[in-house]
CSV table of C-alpha atoms and ligand atoms in Angstrom, one decimal:
chain,number,residue,atom,x,y,z
A,1,MET,CA,59.5,174.7,48.8
A,2,LYS,CA,58.1,171.3,47.5
A,3,THR,CA,59.4,168.4,49.7
A,4,ILE,CA,60.1,165.1,48.1
A,5,PRO,CA,57.9,162.3,49.5
A,6,GLU,CA,59.8,159.5,51.3
A,7,ARG,CA,59.4,156.9,48.5
A,8,GLU,CA,60.5,159.3,45.8
A,9,LYS,CA,64.1,160.3,45.4
A,10,PRO,CA,65.9,162.4,42.8
A,11,VAL,CA,68.0,160.4,40.3
A,12,LYS,CA,70.5,161.3,37.7
A,13,GLY,CA,69.6,164.4,35.8
A,14,GLY,CA,67.2,165.6,38.5
A,15,ILE,CA,64.4,163.3,37.3
A,16,ILE,CA,62.1,162.0,40.1
A,17,LEU,CA,61.6,158.2,40.0
A,18,LYS,CA,58.4,157.2,41.7
A,19,GLN,CA,58.1,153.7,43.2
A,20,THR,CA,54.8,152.2,42.3
A,21,LYS,CA,53.5,148.6,42.4
A,22,LEU,CA,55.3,145.6,44.0
A,23,LEU,CA,56.2,143.4,41.1
A,24,GLN,CA,57.7,140.5,42.8
A,25,SER,CA,58.7,139.5,46.3
A,26,GLY,CA,61.6,137.0,46.3
A,27,LYS,CA,63.3,135.3,49.3
A,28,VAL,CA,65.5,138.3,50.1
A,29,LYS,CA,64.7,141.0,47.7
A,30,SER,CA,61.5,142.9,46.5
A,31,VAL,CA,61.1,144.3,43.1
A,32,PHE,CA,59.0,147.4,42.4
A,33,GLU,CA,57.7,149.0,39.3
A,34,THR,CA,58.2,152.8,38.9
A,35,ASP,CA,56.6,155.5,36.8
A,36,ASP,CA,59.3,154.9,34.2
A,37,ILE,CA,58.4,151.7,32.3
A,38,GLY,CA,62.1,150.9,31.6
A,39,ARG,CA,63.2,151.1,35.2
A,40,LEU,CA,62.6,149.1,38.3
A,41,ILE,CA,63.6,149.4,42.0
A,42,VAL,CA,65.2,146.4,43.7
A,43,GLU,CA,65.0,146.5,47.5
A,44,PHE,CA,67.4,144.4,49.5
A,45,ARG,CA,65.6,143.2,52.6
A,46,ASP,CA,67.2,142.1,55.9
A,47,ASP,CA,66.2,138.4,55.2
A,48,ILE,CA,68.6,135.6,54.7
A,49,THR,CA,67.6,132.0,53.6
A,50,ALA,CA,69.4,128.8,52.8
A,51,PHE,CA,68.6,125.3,51.6
A,52,ASP,CA,65.7,126.3,49.3
A,53,GLY,CA,64.2,128.4,52.0
A,54,GLY,CA,64.4,125.6,54.6
A,55,LYS,CA,66.4,127.9,56.9
A,56,LYS,CA,65.5,131.5,57.2
A,57,ASP,CA,66.2,134.5,59.5
A,58,THR,CA,66.1,138.3,59.5
A,59,LEU,CA,69.3,140.0,60.3
A,60,LYS,CA,69.5,143.8,60.9
A,61,GLY,CA,71.7,145.5,58.4
A,62,LYS,CA,71.9,142.6,56.0
A,63,GLY,CA,70.0,144.3,53.2
A,64,SER,CA,72.1,147.4,53.2
A,65,CYS,CA,75.3,145.3,53.4
A,66,ASN,CA,74.4,143.2,50.3
A,67,ALA,CA,73.1,146.3,48.5
A,68,ALA,CA,76.4,148.1,49.0
A,69,VAL,CA,78.5,145.1,47.9
A,70,SER,CA,76.3,144.5,44.8
A,71,SER,CA,76.4,148.2,43.9
A,72,PHE,CA,80.2,148.2,44.3
A,73,PHE,CA,80.7,145.1,42.0
A,74,PHE,CA,78.2,146.3,39.4
A,75,GLN,CA,80.1,149.6,39.1
A,76,LEU,CA,83.4,147.8,39.0
A,77,LEU,CA,82.1,145.6,36.1
A,78,GLU,CA,80.5,148.6,34.3
A,79,LYS,CA,83.9,150.3,34.3
A,80,GLN,CA,85.3,147.2,32.5
A,81,GLY,CA,82.7,147.5,29.8
A,82,ILE,CA,80.3,144.8,31.1
A,83,LYS,CA,76.6,145.7,30.6
A,84,THR,CA,74.7,145.4,33.9
A,85,HIS,CA,71.2,146.4,35.0
A,86,PHE,CA,72.6,148.8,37.6
A,87,ILE,CA,71.7,152.4,37.3
A,88,GLY,CA,72.3,153.8,40.9
A,89,MET,CA,71.4,153.5,44.6
A,90,LEU,CA,68.4,155.5,45.7
A,91,ASP,CA,69.2,154.9,49.4
A,92,ASP,CA,71.0,152.2,51.5
A,93,THR,CA,68.8,149.3,50.4
A,94,ARG,CA,67.1,150.4,47.2
A,95,MET,CA,68.8,150.0,43.8
A,96,GLU,CA,67.5,151.6,40.6
A,97,VAL,CA,67.9,149.1,37.7
A,98,ARG,CA,67.1,148.8,34.1
A,99,ARG,CA,64.0,146.6,33.5
A,100,LEU,CA,65.0,143.3,32.1
A,101,SER,CA,63.2,140.2,30.9
A,102,MET,CA,65.0,137.7,33.0
A,103,ILE,CA,66.4,134.5,31.5
A,104,PRO,CA,65.6,131.6,33.9
A,105,LEU,CA,69.2,130.4,34.3
A,106,GLU,CA,71.6,130.4,37.2
A,107,VAL,CA,75.0,130.8,35.7
A,108,ILE,CA,77.6,129.4,38.1
A,109,VAL,CA,81.3,129.9,37.6
A,110,ARG,CA,83.6,127.7,39.7
A,111,ASN,CA,87.3,128.3,40.2
A,112,TYR,CA,87.7,125.7,43.0
A,113,ALA,CA,85.6,122.7,43.8
A,114,ALA,CA,83.1,123.3,46.7
A,115,GLY,CA,79.4,122.9,47.6
A,116,SER,CA,77.2,120.9,45.3
A,117,LEU,CA,80.1,120.1,42.9
A,118,VAL,CA,81.8,118.2,45.7
A,119,ARG,CA,78.5,116.6,46.9
A,120,ASN,CA,77.6,115.4,43.5
A,121,TYR,CA,80.8,114.5,41.7
A,122,PRO,CA,84.2,113.1,42.8
A,123,PHE,CA,86.0,116.4,43.2
A,124,LYS,CA,88.1,117.1,46.3
A,125,GLU,CA,87.0,120.2,48.3
A,126,GLY,CA,89.3,123.1,47.4
A,127,GLN,CA,90.6,121.4,44.2
A,128,LYS,CA,91.6,124.1,41.7
A,129,LEU,CA,89.5,123.9,38.5
A,130,HIS,CA,91.6,124.8,35.5
A,131,PRO,CA,90.0,126.2,33.4
A,132,PRO,CA,87.2,127.5,35.5
A,133,LEU,CA,83.8,125.7,35.0
A,134,VAL,CA,80.6,127.3,33.9
A,135,VAL,CA,77.7,125.3,35.1
A,136,LEU,CA,74.1,126.2,34.2
A,137,ASP,CA,71.0,125.5,36.4
A,138,TYR,CA,67.4,126.0,35.4
A,139,LYS,CA,66.0,128.6,37.8
A,140,ASP,CA,62.8,127.0,39.1
A,141,ASP,CA,62.4,126.7,42.9
A,142,SER,CA,59.6,124.2,42.5
A,143,ARG,CA,62.0,121.9,40.7
A,144,HIS,CA,65.0,122.7,43.0
A,145,ASP,CA,66.9,124.5,40.2
A,146,PRO,CA,68.1,121.3,38.3
A,147,MET,CA,71.3,121.4,36.3
A,148,ILE,CA,70.6,122.1,32.6
A,149,ASN,CA,72.6,121.9,29.4
A,150,ASP,CA,72.8,123.7,26.0
A,151,GLU,CA,70.5,121.2,24.3
A,152,ILE,CA,67.8,121.5,26.9
A,153,ILE,CA,68.1,125.3,26.9
A,154,ALA,CA,67.7,125.3,23.1
A,155,ALA,CA,64.8,122.8,23.1
A,156,LEU,CA,63.0,124.9,25.7
A,157,GLY,CA,63.7,128.1,23.8
A,158,ILE,CA,65.3,129.7,26.9
A,159,ALA,CA,68.1,131.3,24.9
A,160,THR,CA,69.6,130.9,21.4
A,161,PRO,CA,73.0,129.3,21.0
A,162,ARG,CA,74.5,132.8,20.3
A,163,GLU,CA,72.9,134.3,23.4
A,164,LEU,CA,74.2,131.4,25.5
A,165,GLU,CA,77.7,132.0,24.1
A,166,THR,CA,77.4,135.7,25.1
A,167,ILE,CA,76.2,134.7,28.6
A,168,LYS,CA,79.0,132.2,29.2
A,169,GLU,CA,81.7,134.6,27.8
A,170,THR,CA,80.4,137.4,30.0
A,171,ALA,CA,80.3,135.1,33.1
A,172,LEU,CA,84.0,134.2,32.5
A,173,LEU,CA,84.9,137.9,32.0
A,174,VAL,CA,83.1,138.8,35.3
A,175,ASN,CA,85.1,135.9,36.9
A,176,ARG,CA,88.4,137.4,35.7
A,177,HIS,CA,87.6,140.9,37.0
A,178,LEU,CA,86.1,139.8,40.3
A,179,SER,CA,88.8,137.2,41.0
A,180,ALA,CA,91.6,139.7,40.3
A,181,PHE,CA,90.0,142.4,42.4
A,182,LEU,CA,89.3,140.1,45.4
A,183,ALA,CA,92.8,138.5,45.2
A,184,GLY,CA,94.1,142.0,45.8
A,185,GLN,CA,92.1,142.1,49.0
A,186,GLY,CA,93.4,138.7,50.1
A,187,ILE,CA,90.2,136.9,49.2
A,188,THR,CA,89.8,133.8,46.9
A,189,LEU,CA,86.7,133.8,44.7
A,190,VAL,CA,85.8,130.1,44.9
A,191,ASP,CA,82.5,130.2,42.9
A,192,PHE,CA,79.6,132.5,42.3
A,193,LYS,CA,76.2,132.6,40.6
A,194,LEU,CA,75.0,135.2,38.1
A,195,GLU,CA,71.6,135.9,36.4
A,196,PHE,CA,71.1,137.6,33.1
A,197,GLY,CA,68.2,139.2,31.4
A,198,LYS,CA,67.4,141.0,28.1
A,199,ALA,CA,66.3,144.5,27.2
A,200,GLY,CA,65.4,144.3,23.6
A,201,LYS,CA,68.1,142.1,22.0
A,202,THR,CA,70.8,143.1,24.5
A,203,ILE,CA,71.9,140.9,27.3
A,204,TYR,CA,72.6,142.5,30.7
A,205,LEU,CA,73.9,141.1,33.9
A,206,GLY,CA,71.1,141.4,36.4
A,207,ASP,CA,70.1,140.3,40.0
A,208,GLU,CA,72.8,140.8,42.6
A,209,ILE,CA,76.5,140.0,43.3
A,210,SER,CA,76.9,139.6,47.0
A,211,MET,CA,78.1,137.2,49.7
A,212,ASP,CA,74.7,135.4,49.3
A,213,SER,CA,75.6,134.4,45.8
A,214,MET,CA,79.4,133.9,46.1
A,215,ARG,CA,81.7,131.6,47.9
A,216,LEU,CA,84.7,133.5,49.3
A,217,TRP,CA,87.6,132.1,51.3
A,218,ASP,CA,90.2,134.1,53.1
A,219,LYS,CA,93.5,133.5,51.2
A,220,LYS,CA,95.6,133.1,54.4
A,221,THR,CA,93.2,131.4,56.9
A,222,LYS,CA,90.9,129.7,54.4
A,223,GLU,CA,88.0,131.0,56.5
A,224,SER,CA,84.6,131.2,54.8
A,225,LEU,CA,83.5,134.8,54.2
A,226,ASP,CA,80.1,134.1,52.6
A,227,LYS,CA,76.7,132.5,53.2
A,228,ASP,CA,78.3,129.2,54.1
A,229,VAL,CA,78.8,130.8,57.6
A,230,TYR,CA,75.0,131.0,57.9
A,231,ARG,CA,74.3,127.7,56.1
A,232,PHE,CA,76.5,125.7,58.4
A,233,ASP,CA,76.4,127.8,61.6
A,234,ARG,CA,80.1,128.7,61.4
A,235,GLY,CA,79.7,132.0,63.3
A,236,ASP,CA,78.2,135.5,63.2
A,237,VAL,CA,77.3,135.9,59.5
A,238,MET,CA,76.6,139.6,59.9
A,239,GLU,CA,80.0,140.2,61.4
A,240,VAL,CA,81.6,138.3,58.5
A,241,TYR,CA,79.5,140.2,55.8
A,242,ALA,CA,80.4,143.6,57.4
A,243,ARG,CA,84.0,142.6,57.3
A,244,VAL,CA,83.9,141.6,53.6
A,245,LEU,CA,82.2,144.9,52.8
A,246,HIS,CA,84.9,146.8,54.7
A,247,ARG,CA,87.7,144.9,52.9
A,248,ILE,CA,86.1,145.4,49.5
A,249,SER,CA,85.3,149.0,49.8
A,250,SER,CA,88.8,149.8,51.2
A,251,GLY,CA,90.2,148.1,48.1
A,252,GLY,CA,90.8,151.3,46.1
A,253,ASN,CA,90.5,151.6,42.3
A,254,TYR,CA,90.5,148.6,40.1
A,255,PRO,CA,92.4,147.7,38.0
B,1,LIG,O1,75.4,125.2,46.0
B,1,LIG,P1,76.4,125.3,44.9
B,1,LIG,O2,77.7,124.8,45.3
B,1,LIG,O3,75.9,124.7,43.6
B,1,LIG,O4,76.6,126.9,44.7
B,1,LIG,C1,77.5,127.4,43.8
B,1,LIG,C2,77.6,128.9,44.0
B,1,LIG,O5,76.4,129.5,43.5
B,1,LIG,C3,77.7,129.4,45.5
B,1,LIG,O6,78.5,130.5,45.5
B,1,LIG,C4,76.3,129.7,45.9
B,1,LIG,O7,76.2,130.6,46.9
B,1,LIG,C5,75.7,130.2,44.5
B,1,LIG,N1,74.3,129.9,44.4
B,1,LIG,C6,73.3,130.9,44.5
B,1,LIG,N2,72.0,130.6,44.4
B,1,LIG,C7,71.6,129.3,44.1
B,1,LIG,C8,72.5,128.3,43.9
B,1,LIG,C9,73.9,128.6,44.1
B,1,LIG,O8,73.7,132.0,44.7
B,1,LIG,N3,70.3,129.1,43.9
C-alpha cells in the first residue's frame, strides 16, 4: 500500500495537497505554496513577538493553540456567510487556505478603548465605544504600520472606495458575531485586528484570528486573556491561551 509522505496529507475529496516552496516567513507564521496554484498552507509556529518584534520568544504549543482558535473562528464566521480564506486543517499547526492577493491594511475594530487608542488619544482605558470604531493602519513594518485613511488608501490605489466599504462592513459583521459568541463564554471582545485579501474580484477575510490579534477581557475579573499578558509580563501566557482555547471550544454551537 502507498504510504503518504509526511508533508502530504489528504484533503477534502481525497485529493493530495503537496506542500512545496516557502513563500513567506513572517514573525509567527510561515506560508508555503502547494502543487495547487490556488491554495496555500499557513503554518502556525511556536513563536511569539511584541512591540514590532522588539520582544520575542518561542513557547511550546503556541502554534497549535493559535491554529485551533483561528480555525474555530473562521468556521464560525463561514457558517454566518462571511467569506474567509480557510479551507481546513491539515494537522495541528498547518492550515490549508485559499491563495489571496493580500491588501496591505490592518483593519482594527474597537469596542472598548485600550492599547494605542488610549496612548494616542484622550480616551479612558475600558471606555465603551458606541458605535464600535473601525481604524485602519497601513501594514508596513518598516514604517511601524502608520494609521491611514480612506483618501490615502484611494491615492495609493490600495483599495477602491467600494472595496473599502465591503472591508469595513465585513469587519463590523465579524465583530458582531465574535462579540456575541465570546460574551456567551464570559469574555469581552475589547478590540481585534483583521486582514483581507482578494481572489479575483472577491474579498476574503485572511490571516488569523487568535489571542495574538485580539484583546480579550474576562467579563467578571477583567483579567487580560490575550497577548497583553506577554507584552506586559502579566503571567504565564501559554496557560492563559490554553484556557481561552478551552473556554471557546466548549462553547457549543453558535448562534
Ligand atoms: O496596539 P493597538 O491597541 O493598536 O491594537 C489593537 C488591536 O489590534 C489589538 O487587539 C492588537 O492585538 C491588534 N493588533 C495586531 N497587530 C498589529 C497591531 C494591532 O494584531 N500589528
